mmCIF file of C-alpha atoms and ligand atoms in Angstrom:
data_model
loop_
_atom_site.group_PDB
_atom_site.id
_atom_site.type_symbol
_atom_site.label_atom_id
_atom_site.label_comp_id
_atom_site.label_asym_id
_atom_site.label_seq_id
_atom_site.Cartn_x
_atom_site.Cartn_y
_atom_site.Cartn_z
ATOM 1 C CA MET A 843 94.079 79.264 33.417
ATOM 2 C CA ASN A 844 92.068 76.491 31.047
ATOM 3 C CA ASN A 845 89.346 76.760 28.595
ATOM 4 C CA ILE A 846 86.859 75.522 30.851
ATOM 5 C CA ALA A 847 84.350 78.753 30.828
ATOM 6 C CA PRO A 848 81.968 79.482 34.290
ATOM 7 C CA ARG A 849 78.269 79.382 33.973
ATOM 8 C CA ALA A 850 75.409 80.962 35.905
ATOM 9 C CA ALA A 851 75.582 78.825 39.523
ATOM 10 C CA TRP A 852 73.754 76.236 39.147
ATOM 11 C CA THR A 853 70.803 75.847 42.194
ATOM 12 C CA ILE A 854 70.566 72.386 44.383
ATOM 13 C CA ALA A 855 66.678 72.124 42.740
ATOM 14 C CA GLU A 856 68.084 72.158 38.993
ATOM 15 C CA ILE A 857 70.482 69.808 40.230
ATOM 16 C CA GLU A 858 68.165 67.502 41.627
ATOM 17 C CA ALA A 859 65.538 67.443 38.403
ATOM 18 C CA LEU A 860 68.744 66.070 37.039
ATOM 19 C CA PHE A 861 68.344 63.073 39.372
ATOM 20 C CA ALA A 862 64.439 62.991 39.712
ATOM 21 C CA LEU A 863 64.363 63.189 35.262
ATOM 22 C CA PRO A 864 63.151 58.731 33.491
ATOM 23 C CA PHE A 865 66.295 57.207 33.947
ATOM 24 C CA ASN A 866 66.377 56.888 29.814
ATOM 25 C CA ASP A 867 65.561 60.308 29.783
ATOM 26 C CA LEU A 868 68.971 61.487 32.406
ATOM 27 C CA VAL A 869 71.471 59.507 30.332
ATOM 28 C CA MET A 870 70.797 59.794 26.772
ATOM 29 C CA ARG A 871 71.148 63.735 28.141
ATOM 30 C CA ALA A 872 74.438 62.630 29.731
ATOM 31 C CA HIS A 873 74.988 60.829 26.380
ATOM 32 C CA GLU A 874 74.693 63.724 24.183
ATOM 33 C CA VAL A 875 76.964 66.605 26.242
ATOM 34 C CA HIS A 876 79.512 63.376 26.392
ATOM 35 C CA ARG A 877 79.813 63.002 22.530
ATOM 36 C CA ALA A 878 80.023 67.350 22.220
ATOM 37 C CA HIS A 879 82.629 67.765 24.409
ATOM 38 C CA PHE A 880 85.032 64.007 23.861
ATOM 39 C CA ASP A 881 85.267 60.807 21.719
ATOM 40 C CA PRO A 882 82.508 58.903 23.477
ATOM 41 C CA ASN A 883 84.807 56.049 23.290
ATOM 42 C CA GLU A 884 87.876 57.141 24.680
ATOM 43 C CA VAL A 885 88.529 56.781 28.487
ATOM 44 C CA GLU A 886 91.711 58.475 30.228
ATOM 45 C CA LEU A 887 93.491 55.047 32.120
ATOM 46 C CA ALA A 888 95.482 56.604 35.600
ATOM 47 C CA THR A 889 97.533 54.441 37.832
ATOM 48 C CA LEU A 890 97.298 55.165 41.262
ATOM 49 C CA LEU A 891 100.076 54.697 43.902
ATOM 50 C CA SER A 892 100.447 55.031 47.526
ATOM 51 C CA VAL A 893 103.662 56.702 48.605
ATOM 52 C CA LYS A 894 103.531 57.601 52.405
ATOM 53 C CA THR A 895 100.159 55.187 53.583
ATOM 54 C CA GLY A 896 99.236 54.530 56.540
ATOM 55 C CA GLY A 897 99.386 56.823 59.931
ATOM 56 C CA CYS A 898 97.149 59.102 58.985
ATOM 57 C CA PRO A 899 96.048 61.233 62.481
ATOM 58 C CA GLU A 900 92.931 62.585 60.622
ATOM 59 C CA ASP A 901 88.731 60.942 61.159
ATOM 60 C CA CYS A 902 88.040 60.768 57.925
ATOM 61 C CA GLY A 903 85.205 57.759 58.470
ATOM 62 C CA TYR A 904 85.890 56.357 55.068
ATOM 63 C CA CYS A 905 88.948 56.569 54.562
ATOM 64 C CA PRO A 906 91.612 52.901 56.073
ATOM 65 C CA GLN A 907 94.997 54.912 56.666
ATOM 66 C CA ALA A 908 93.450 56.846 59.507
ATOM 67 C CA ALA A 909 95.730 55.787 62.276
ATOM 68 C CA ARG A 910 92.617 55.925 65.059
ATOM 69 C CA TYR A 911 90.771 52.604 63.731
ATOM 70 C CA HIS A 912 92.034 49.018 63.125
ATOM 71 C CA THR A 913 91.659 48.490 59.386
ATOM 72 C CA GLY A 914 94.825 46.226 59.065
ATOM 73 C CA VAL A 915 96.692 48.730 57.299
ATOM 74 C CA GLU A 916 100.225 49.691 59.269
ATOM 75 C CA SER A 917 102.127 53.001 59.084
ATOM 76 C CA GLU A 918 105.282 52.792 56.086
ATOM 77 C CA PRO A 919 107.600 55.631 55.415
ATOM 78 C CA THR A 920 107.959 56.685 52.215
ATOM 79 C CA LEU A 921 108.769 55.312 49.102
ATOM 80 C CA ALA A 922 111.984 55.440 47.346
ATOM 81 C CA LEU A 923 112.875 57.081 44.354
ATOM 82 C CA ASP A 924 113.609 54.496 42.571
ATOM 83 C CA VAL A 925 110.252 52.062 43.900
ATOM 84 C CA VAL A 926 108.284 54.878 42.710
ATOM 85 C CA LEU A 927 109.632 55.291 39.341
ATOM 86 C CA GLU A 928 110.049 51.054 39.567
ATOM 87 C CA HIS A 929 105.424 51.704 39.067
ATOM 88 C CA ALA A 930 105.820 54.605 37.514
ATOM 89 C CA ARG A 931 107.285 52.505 34.257
ATOM 90 C CA ALA A 932 105.299 49.045 35.203
ATOM 91 C CA ALA A 933 102.208 51.389 34.241
ATOM 92 C CA LYS A 934 103.382 52.886 31.362
ATOM 93 C CA ALA A 935 104.234 49.712 30.100
ATOM 94 C CA ASN A 936 100.705 49.039 30.189
ATOM 95 C CA GLY A 937 98.739 52.185 28.426
ATOM 96 C CA ALA A 938 98.185 54.374 31.453
ATOM 97 C CA THR A 939 98.827 58.158 31.036
ATOM 98 C CA ARG A 940 98.477 59.811 34.219
ATOM 99 C CA PHE A 941 100.427 58.143 37.666
ATOM 100 C CA CYS A 942 98.905 59.785 40.763
ATOM 101 C CA MET A 943 100.872 59.750 43.978
ATOM 102 C CA GLY A 944 98.914 59.196 46.858
ATOM 103 C CA ALA A 945 99.696 60.167 50.885
ATOM 104 C CA ALA A 946 97.999 59.644 53.860
ATOM 105 C CA TRP A 947 98.882 63.301 54.982
ATOM 106 C CA ARG A 948 96.761 66.295 57.262
ATOM 107 C CA GLN A 949 98.908 68.684 55.176
ATOM 108 C CA PRO A 950 102.906 67.508 54.125
ATOM 109 C CA LYS A 951 106.090 69.242 55.655
ATOM 110 C CA GLN A 952 109.053 70.596 53.674
ATOM 111 C CA LYS A 953 110.815 67.855 53.555
ATOM 112 C CA ASP A 954 107.047 65.841 51.961
ATOM 113 C CA ILE A 955 106.772 68.691 49.102
ATOM 114 C CA GLU A 956 110.787 68.124 48.763
ATOM 115 C CA ARG A 957 110.858 64.288 48.321
ATOM 116 C CA VAL A 958 107.269 64.929 46.466
ATOM 117 C CA SER A 959 108.697 66.788 43.813
ATOM 118 C CA ALA A 960 111.526 64.925 42.787
ATOM 119 C CA MET A 961 109.359 62.255 42.311
ATOM 120 C CA VAL A 962 106.891 64.358 39.881
ATOM 121 C CA SER A 963 109.881 65.712 38.513
ATOM 122 C CA ALA A 964 110.746 61.761 37.975
ATOM 123 C CA VAL A 965 107.719 60.562 36.352
ATOM 124 C CA LYS A 966 107.483 63.302 34.204
ATOM 125 C CA ALA A 967 110.146 62.894 32.420
ATOM 126 C CA MET A 968 109.111 59.454 31.666
ATOM 127 C CA GLY A 969 106.151 61.246 29.682
ATOM 128 C CA LEU A 970 103.591 60.291 31.876
ATOM 129 C CA GLU A 971 101.074 63.286 33.472
ATOM 130 C CA THR A 972 101.688 63.811 36.787
ATOM 131 C CA CYS A 973 98.745 63.962 40.044
ATOM 132 C CA ALA A 974 99.503 64.346 43.281
ATOM 133 C CA THR A 975 97.102 63.612 46.757
ATOM 134 C CA LEU A 976 99.253 64.633 50.107
ATOM 135 C CA GLY A 977 96.334 66.797 51.905
ATOM 136 C CA MET A 978 96.507 70.482 52.385
ATOM 137 C CA LEU A 979 98.887 72.456 50.679
ATOM 138 C CA ASN A 980 99.922 76.499 51.730
ATOM 139 C CA ASP A 981 100.297 78.525 48.560
ATOM 140 C CA ASP A 982 103.394 78.336 48.722
ATOM 141 C CA GLN A 983 103.691 74.408 49.326
ATOM 142 C CA ALA A 984 101.517 74.582 45.540
ATOM 143 C CA ARG A 985 103.967 77.081 44.204
ATOM 144 C CA GLN A 986 107.049 74.464 45.079
ATOM 145 C CA LEU A 987 104.721 71.275 43.352
ATOM 146 C CA LYS A 988 103.796 73.393 39.916
ATOM 147 C CA GLY A 989 107.878 73.961 39.980
ATOM 148 C CA ALA A 990 108.631 70.640 40.248
ATOM 149 C CA GLY A 991 106.716 70.003 36.731
ATOM 150 C CA LEU A 992 103.077 69.444 38.491
ATOM 151 C CA ASP A 993 100.008 68.848 35.957
ATOM 152 C CA TYR A 994 96.997 67.822 38.577
ATOM 153 C CA TYR A 995 96.496 68.055 41.988
ATOM 154 C CA ASN A 996 93.628 66.025 43.952
ATOM 155 C CA HIS A 997 91.820 66.826 47.076
ATOM 156 C CA ASN A 998 88.019 65.900 47.184
ATOM 157 C CA ILE A 999 85.434 68.022 49.281
ATOM 158 C CA ASP A 1000 83.392 64.393 49.834
ATOM 159 C CA THR A 1001 80.606 64.913 49.821
ATOM 160 C CA ALA A 1002 77.270 68.035 50.401
ATOM 161 C CA PRO A 1003 78.724 70.532 52.988
ATOM 162 C CA ASP A 1004 75.082 69.811 55.247
ATOM 163 C CA TYR A 1005 76.959 66.186 55.805
ATOM 164 C CA TYR A 1006 80.686 66.423 56.160
ATOM 165 C CA ALA A 1007 80.291 66.698 59.239
ATOM 166 C CA GLU A 1008 78.855 63.311 60.271
ATOM 167 C CA ILE A 1009 81.923 62.517 57.921
ATOM 168 C CA ILE A 1010 85.274 63.665 59.044
ATOM 169 C CA SER A 1011 85.785 65.970 62.083
ATOM 170 C CA THR A 1012 89.513 66.739 61.899
ATOM 171 C CA ARG A 1013 89.580 69.534 59.413
ATOM 172 C CA ASP A 1014 86.162 71.683 57.682
ATOM 173 C CA GLN A 1015 84.920 71.636 54.232
ATOM 174 C CA GLN A 1016 86.259 75.363 54.293
ATOM 175 C CA GLU A 1017 90.232 74.148 54.691
ATOM 176 C CA ARG A 1018 89.533 72.351 51.712
ATOM 177 C CA LEU A 1019 88.445 74.649 49.580
ATOM 178 C CA ASP A 1020 90.753 76.938 49.971
ATOM 179 C CA THR A 1021 93.962 74.447 48.979
ATOM 180 C CA ILE A 1022 91.890 74.191 46.116
ATOM 181 C CA GLN A 1023 92.267 77.368 45.556
ATOM 182 C CA ASN A 1024 95.709 77.557 46.063
ATOM 183 C CA VAL A 1025 96.544 74.069 43.611
ATOM 184 C CA ARG A 1026 94.557 76.948 41.021
ATOM 185 C CA ASP A 1027 95.932 80.048 41.921
ATOM 186 C CA ALA A 1028 99.449 78.418 41.794
ATOM 187 C CA GLY A 1029 98.835 76.828 37.845
ATOM 188 C CA ILE A 1030 98.486 72.650 38.867
ATOM 189 C CA ASN A 1031 94.767 71.443 37.402
ATOM 190 C CA VAL A 1032 92.532 70.316 39.694
ATOM 191 C CA CYS A 1033 91.592 67.341 40.400
ATOM 192 C CA CYS A 1034 88.188 67.058 42.754
ATOM 193 C CA GLY A 1035 85.385 65.228 43.472
ATOM 194 C CA GLY A 1036 83.866 63.068 46.183
ATOM 195 C CA ILE A 1037 82.532 59.811 47.731
ATOM 196 C CA VAL A 1038 78.306 58.071 47.511
ATOM 197 C CA GLY A 1039 77.461 55.966 49.814
ATOM 198 C CA MET A 1040 78.150 57.424 52.347
ATOM 199 C CA GLY A 1041 74.575 56.774 53.914
ATOM 200 C CA GLU A 1042 73.718 60.705 52.176
ATOM 201 C CA THR A 1043 70.594 61.774 50.671
ATOM 202 C CA ARG A 1044 69.763 62.341 47.223
ATOM 203 C CA ALA A 1045 69.744 66.009 48.062
ATOM 204 C CA GLN A 1046 72.712 66.120 49.846
ATOM 205 C CA ARG A 1047 74.526 64.331 46.878
ATOM 206 C CA ALA A 1048 73.186 66.959 44.590
ATOM 207 C CA GLY A 1049 74.603 69.202 46.691
ATOM 208 C CA LEU A 1050 77.687 67.991 46.567
ATOM 209 C CA ILE A 1051 77.501 68.043 42.834
ATOM 210 C CA ALA A 1052 76.748 71.704 43.048
ATOM 211 C CA GLU A 1053 79.357 72.822 45.312
ATOM 212 C CA ILE A 1054 81.762 70.661 42.449
ATOM 213 C CA ALA A 1055 80.093 72.174 39.142
ATOM 214 C CA ASN A 1056 80.301 76.340 41.057
ATOM 215 C CA LEU A 1057 83.737 75.198 41.402
ATOM 216 C CA ASP A 1058 85.301 78.976 39.175
ATOM 217 C CA PRO A 1059 85.969 77.656 36.761
ATOM 218 C CA TYR A 1060 84.519 73.984 37.653
ATOM 219 C CA PRO A 1061 87.839 70.989 38.474
ATOM 220 C CA GLU A 1062 89.384 69.475 35.145
ATOM 221 C CA SER A 1063 89.051 66.172 36.912
ATOM 222 C CA VAL A 1064 86.589 64.614 39.192
ATOM 223 C CA PRO A 1065 86.153 61.262 40.926
ATOM 224 C CA ILE A 1066 83.178 60.025 41.447
ATOM 225 C CA ASN A 1067 84.024 57.509 44.408
ATOM 226 C CA ASN A 1068 81.653 54.311 45.200
ATOM 227 C CA LEU A 1069 82.178 53.897 49.173
ATOM 228 C CA VAL A 1070 85.046 50.919 49.337
ATOM 229 C CA GLN A 1071 84.060 49.816 52.418
ATOM 230 C CA VAL A 1072 86.748 48.260 54.356
ATOM 231 C CA PRO A 1073 86.410 46.662 58.268
ATOM 232 C CA GLY A 1074 86.981 48.832 60.736
ATOM 233 C CA THR A 1075 85.868 51.690 59.793
ATOM 234 C CA PRO A 1076 82.711 54.050 60.690
ATOM 235 C CA LEU A 1077 81.603 53.837 57.605
ATOM 236 C CA HIS A 1078 81.865 49.901 57.407
ATOM 237 C CA GLY A 1079 78.532 48.702 56.996
ATOM 238 C CA VAL A 1080 76.004 51.135 55.945
ATOM 239 C CA ASP A 1081 73.440 50.277 53.461
ATOM 240 C CA ALA A 1082 75.695 51.095 49.730
ATOM 241 C CA ILE A 1083 74.371 53.181 47.109
ATOM 242 C CA ASP A 1084 71.936 51.046 44.932
ATOM 243 C CA PRO A 1085 73.529 50.795 42.128
ATOM 244 C CA LEU A 1086 71.444 52.512 38.898
ATOM 245 C CA GLU A 1087 71.819 56.050 41.509
ATOM 246 C CA PHE A 1088 75.335 55.965 40.881
ATOM 247 C CA VAL A 1089 75.063 55.659 38.106
ATOM 248 C CA ARG A 1090 73.011 58.782 37.609
ATOM 249 C CA THR A 1091 74.996 60.164 40.205
ATOM 250 C CA ILE A 1092 78.097 60.367 36.992
ATOM 251 C CA ALA A 1093 74.912 61.475 34.188
ATOM 252 C CA VAL A 1094 74.277 65.035 36.382
ATOM 253 C CA ALA A 1095 78.537 64.749 37.159
ATOM 254 C CA ARG A 1096 78.496 65.095 32.979
ATOM 255 C CA ILE A 1097 75.269 67.422 32.444
ATOM 256 C CA THR A 1098 77.131 69.872 35.248
ATOM 257 C CA MET A 1099 80.328 69.631 34.140
ATOM 258 C CA PRO A 1100 80.732 69.126 30.136
ATOM 259 C CA LYS A 1101 84.252 69.983 29.585
ATOM 260 C CA ALA A 1102 85.537 67.069 33.026
ATOM 261 C CA ARG A 1103 87.057 64.527 32.952
ATOM 262 C CA VAL A 1104 84.333 62.895 34.838
ATOM 263 C CA ARG A 1105 86.184 59.651 36.574
ATOM 264 C CA LEU A 1106 84.898 56.506 38.014
ATOM 265 C CA SER A 1107 86.930 56.102 40.685
ATOM 266 C CA ALA A 1108 86.783 53.668 43.663
ATOM 267 C CA GLY A 1109 84.509 50.976 44.552
ATOM 268 C CA ARG A 1110 84.205 49.730 40.831
ATOM 269 C CA ARG A 1111 84.695 45.895 41.160
ATOM 270 C CA GLU A 1112 81.555 46.361 43.442
ATOM 271 C CA LEU A 1113 79.851 47.737 40.415
ATOM 272 C CA GLY A 1114 80.566 44.984 37.925
ATOM 273 C CA ASP A 1115 80.773 45.087 34.340
ATOM 274 C CA GLY A 1116 77.364 46.291 33.304
ATOM 275 C CA ILE A 1117 77.424 48.979 35.357
ATOM 276 C CA GLN A 1118 80.280 50.642 35.129
ATOM 277 C CA ALA A 1119 79.166 50.125 31.341
ATOM 278 C CA LEU A 1120 75.921 52.457 31.775
ATOM 279 C CA CYS A 1121 79.184 55.509 33.346
ATOM 280 C CA PHE A 1122 80.712 54.743 30.597
ATOM 281 C CA LEU A 1123 78.082 55.607 28.265
ATOM 282 C CA ALA A 1124 76.808 58.328 31.039
ATOM 283 C CA GLY A 1125 79.861 60.046 30.050
ATOM 284 C CA ALA A 1126 82.168 58.566 32.693
ATOM 285 C CA ASN A 1127 85.851 58.922 30.642
ATOM 286 C CA SER A 1128 88.511 58.209 33.178
ATOM 287 C CA ILE A 1129 88.925 55.215 35.737
ATOM 288 C CA PHE A 1130 91.715 54.128 37.819
ATOM 289 C CA TYR A 1131 93.495 51.389 36.223
ATOM 290 C CA GLY A 1132 95.960 48.484 37.858
ATOM 291 C CA ASP A 1133 95.403 46.158 40.409
ATOM 292 C CA LYS A 1134 95.571 48.368 43.628
ATOM 293 C CA LEU A 1135 93.823 51.412 44.427
ATOM 294 C CA LEU A 1136 96.037 53.113 47.837
ATOM 295 C CA THR A 1137 94.887 50.212 49.525
ATOM 296 C CA THR A 1138 91.933 48.467 48.635
ATOM 297 C CA GLY A 1139 92.060 46.671 45.185
ATOM 298 C CA ASN A 1140 90.591 47.516 42.039
ATOM 299 C CA PRO A 1141 89.703 45.768 39.314
ATOM 300 C CA ASP A 1142 92.608 44.029 37.883
ATOM 301 C CA VAL A 1143 94.416 45.090 34.350
ATOM 302 C CA GLU A 1144 93.181 42.185 32.008
ATOM 303 C CA ALA A 1145 90.018 42.279 33.490
ATOM 304 C CA ASP A 1146 89.899 46.357 32.702
ATOM 305 C CA ARG A 1147 91.598 44.933 28.453
ATOM 306 C CA ASP A 1148 88.498 42.531 28.615
ATOM 307 C CA LEU A 1149 85.677 45.290 29.823
ATOM 308 C CA PHE A 1150 87.189 47.824 26.502
ATOM 309 C CA ALA A 1151 87.720 45.506 24.274
ATOM 310 C CA ARG A 1152 83.705 44.379 25.216
ATOM 311 C CA LEU A 1153 82.895 47.750 24.731
ATOM 312 C CA GLY A 1154 84.997 48.725 21.879
ATOM 313 C CA LEU A 1155 86.681 51.433 24.293
ATOM 314 C CA HIS A 1156 90.881 52.475 24.132
ATOM 315 C CA GLY A 1157 92.694 55.023 26.115
ATOM 316 C CA ARG A 1158 94.141 58.278 25.051
ATOM 317 C CA ASN A 1159 97.105 58.533 23.074
HETATM 318 N N1 SAM B 1451 95.104 62.278 52.864
HETATM 319 C C1 SAM B 1451 95.225 63.250 51.508
HETATM 320 C C2 SAM B 1451 93.895 63.535 51.708
HETATM 321 O O1 SAM B 1451 92.360 63.110 52.502
HETATM 322 O O2 SAM B 1451 92.909 64.369 51.057
HETATM 323 C C3 SAM B 1451 94.846 62.470 50.509
HETATM 324 C C4 SAM B 1451 94.932 60.842 49.849
HETATM 325 S S1 SAM B 1451 92.499 60.806 50.400
HETATM 326 C C5 SAM B 1451 93.514 58.274 50.507
HETATM 327 C C6 SAM B 1451 91.659 60.849 48.839
HETATM 328 C C7 SAM B 1451 90.393 60.863 48.847
HETATM 329 O O3 SAM B 1451 90.196 58.744 49.002
HETATM 330 C C8 SAM B 1451 89.763 60.953 50.275
HETATM 331 O O4 SAM B 1451 89.531 62.673 49.837
HETATM 332 C C9 SAM B 1451 88.527 60.209 49.505
HETATM 333 O O5 SAM B 1451 87.405 61.323 48.664
HETATM 334 C C10 SAM B 1451 89.308 58.814 48.681
HETATM 335 N N2 SAM B 1451 88.798 57.535 49.535
HETATM 336 C C11 SAM B 1451 89.879 57.235 50.949
HETATM 337 N N3 SAM B 1451 89.651 56.479 51.434
HETATM 338 C C12 SAM B 1451 87.582 55.923 50.436
HETATM 339 C C13 SAM B 1451 87.230 55.033 50.096
HETATM 340 N N4 SAM B 1451 86.726 53.899 51.447
HETATM 341 N N5 SAM B 1451 86.212 54.682 49.309
HETATM 342 C C14 SAM B 1451 86.393 55.764 48.432
HETATM 343 N N6 SAM B 1451 87.149 56.684 47.707
HETATM 344 C C15 SAM B 1451 87.974 56.700 49.433
HETATM 345 C C1 DTB B 1452 90.313 60.024 44.396
HETATM 346 O O1 DTB B 1452 89.247 60.435 44.455
HETATM 347 N N1 DTB B 1452 89.941 58.213 44.758
HETATM 348 C C2 DTB B 1452 91.401 58.242 45.100
HETATM 349 C C3 DTB B 1452 92.322 58.913 44.592
HETATM 350 N N2 DTB B 1452 91.006 60.233 44.761
HETATM 351 C C4 DTB B 1452 93.279 59.226 45.505
HETATM 352 C C5 DTB B 1452 91.914 57.435 46.006
HETATM 353 C C6 DTB B 1452 90.483 56.007 46.463
HETATM 354 C C7 DTB B 1452 90.858 55.535 47.546
HETATM 355 C C8 DTB B 1452 90.055 53.940 48.136
HETATM 356 C C9 DTB B 1452 90.750 53.430 49.186
HETATM 357 C C10 DTB B 1452 92.485 52.893 49.220
HETATM 358 O O2 DTB B 1452 92.658 52.480 48.372
HETATM 359 O O3 DTB B 1452 92.562 52.829 50.427
HETATM 360 FE FE1 SF4 B 1453 93.822 60.775 56.227
HETATM 361 FE FE2 SF4 B 1453 93.410 61.675 53.500
HETATM 362 FE FE3 SF4 B 1453 92.569 59.081 54.683
HETATM 363 FE FE4 SF4 B 1453 91.531 61.383 55.681
HETATM 364 S S1 SF4 B 1453 91.435 60.209 53.443
HETATM 365 S S2 SF4 B 1453 92.455 59.721 56.931
HETATM 366 S S3 SF4 B 1453 93.317 62.833 55.011
HETATM 367 S S4 SF4 B 1453 94.394 59.574 54.322
#
C-alpha cells in the first residue's frame, strides 16, 4: 500500500469552486501544493509503446483503434518480445524512466497475459519502471502481472459518470472501477485519469476529478489527456477545450491529489509550449515522451529537450 493518505471525500461543489477561482489564485494554490510535495522542476518521462494495435471491439468515441471506426489504423498482431525490448532500450537511452505498454483489447486472454508478462519482466530487468494498459483485468490476471514485476497499471475512468454513456456503450464505468480495484488489490500502483475536450461541461470535468480524487487511496499516477481528434472517430470535430481550462483541470487535479504524479498526457502538440509551461507551473510533473503516443503523434524528443532547457526542467533520475 502506498503512503497516499485519503482525506474526507471531495464534493463536486468543492471542486467546482476550485475551477471557478480567478486563474492566478488557482494556479498559485496548485503550485504551492506542488512545491510542498515535489521538486517543482522535475518532470517524469514515460514512453509509450503500442504492443497490440487496432481492431478493438469496444466503441470508445475518442479512439482511433476501435475496429468499427474507419480511421486508417490497421489491426496488427502483438509485437514480438525483441521488438518491444528494442523500443524500451531506445526509450531508456533517451532518458525515459518509465515504459508503458498499451494494447487495444477489451480484456486480455491468458495467452496475452503470458506474453505481456514476459515483456514486463524483461523491460524491468533493463532498469525501467513498467506500466501496462491492456483493458479490463480480473483479479487473477492482475496478480499474474504483479508476479511478473509490473509497477503500474493504467486504466482510465475517462469522463464524468453522467457523461460516460455518451462516449462509450460497450462497457460501463463500474467495470472500469472493478478493474482498478483488482489492480489495487494485487499490489500494483494505479494509474488512472481521463480525457477532457470531449464536449463535456465544466461541471462534468469537476465530476471526473472528484471520482478520481475520491478513490481510496487516490491513484499514484493521474494522466489528464487532451482529446486528440482523429478523423473517423465520433468525437472528431467536437469543439476543442479552451487551453486555459485545460490548465485549470491540471491545477485542480494537483490540489485534490497532492502526492500523485499528474501527467500532462495526450494532446500536448495541440496545446503549444506556453500552455504546457503553465501546466507545469500548475502542478503537472509527468509527460509522455517520445515521437509517438500509441497511434498518434507527440512532440518529438528534440522539441521536448528544447522546451525543458528553456524552462529549466529536468527528468527524474
Ligand atoms: N484498450 C485499453 C483501455 O481502453 O483501457 C488500453 C489502451 S487505451 C488506448 C488507453 C487510454 O487512452 C484510454 O482509456 C483513453 O483515456 C486514452 N485515449 C485513447 N484515445 C485517445 C485520444 N484520441 N485522445 C486522448 N486520449 C485517448
Ligand atoms: C493515457 O491516459 N493516455 C495514453 C495512455 N494512457 C495509454 C494513450 C493516449 C492515446 C492517444 C491516442 C493514440 O495515440 O492512439
Ligand atoms: Fe479499445 Fe481501449 Fe480504444 Fe476503447 S480506448 S476502443 S478499449 S483500445
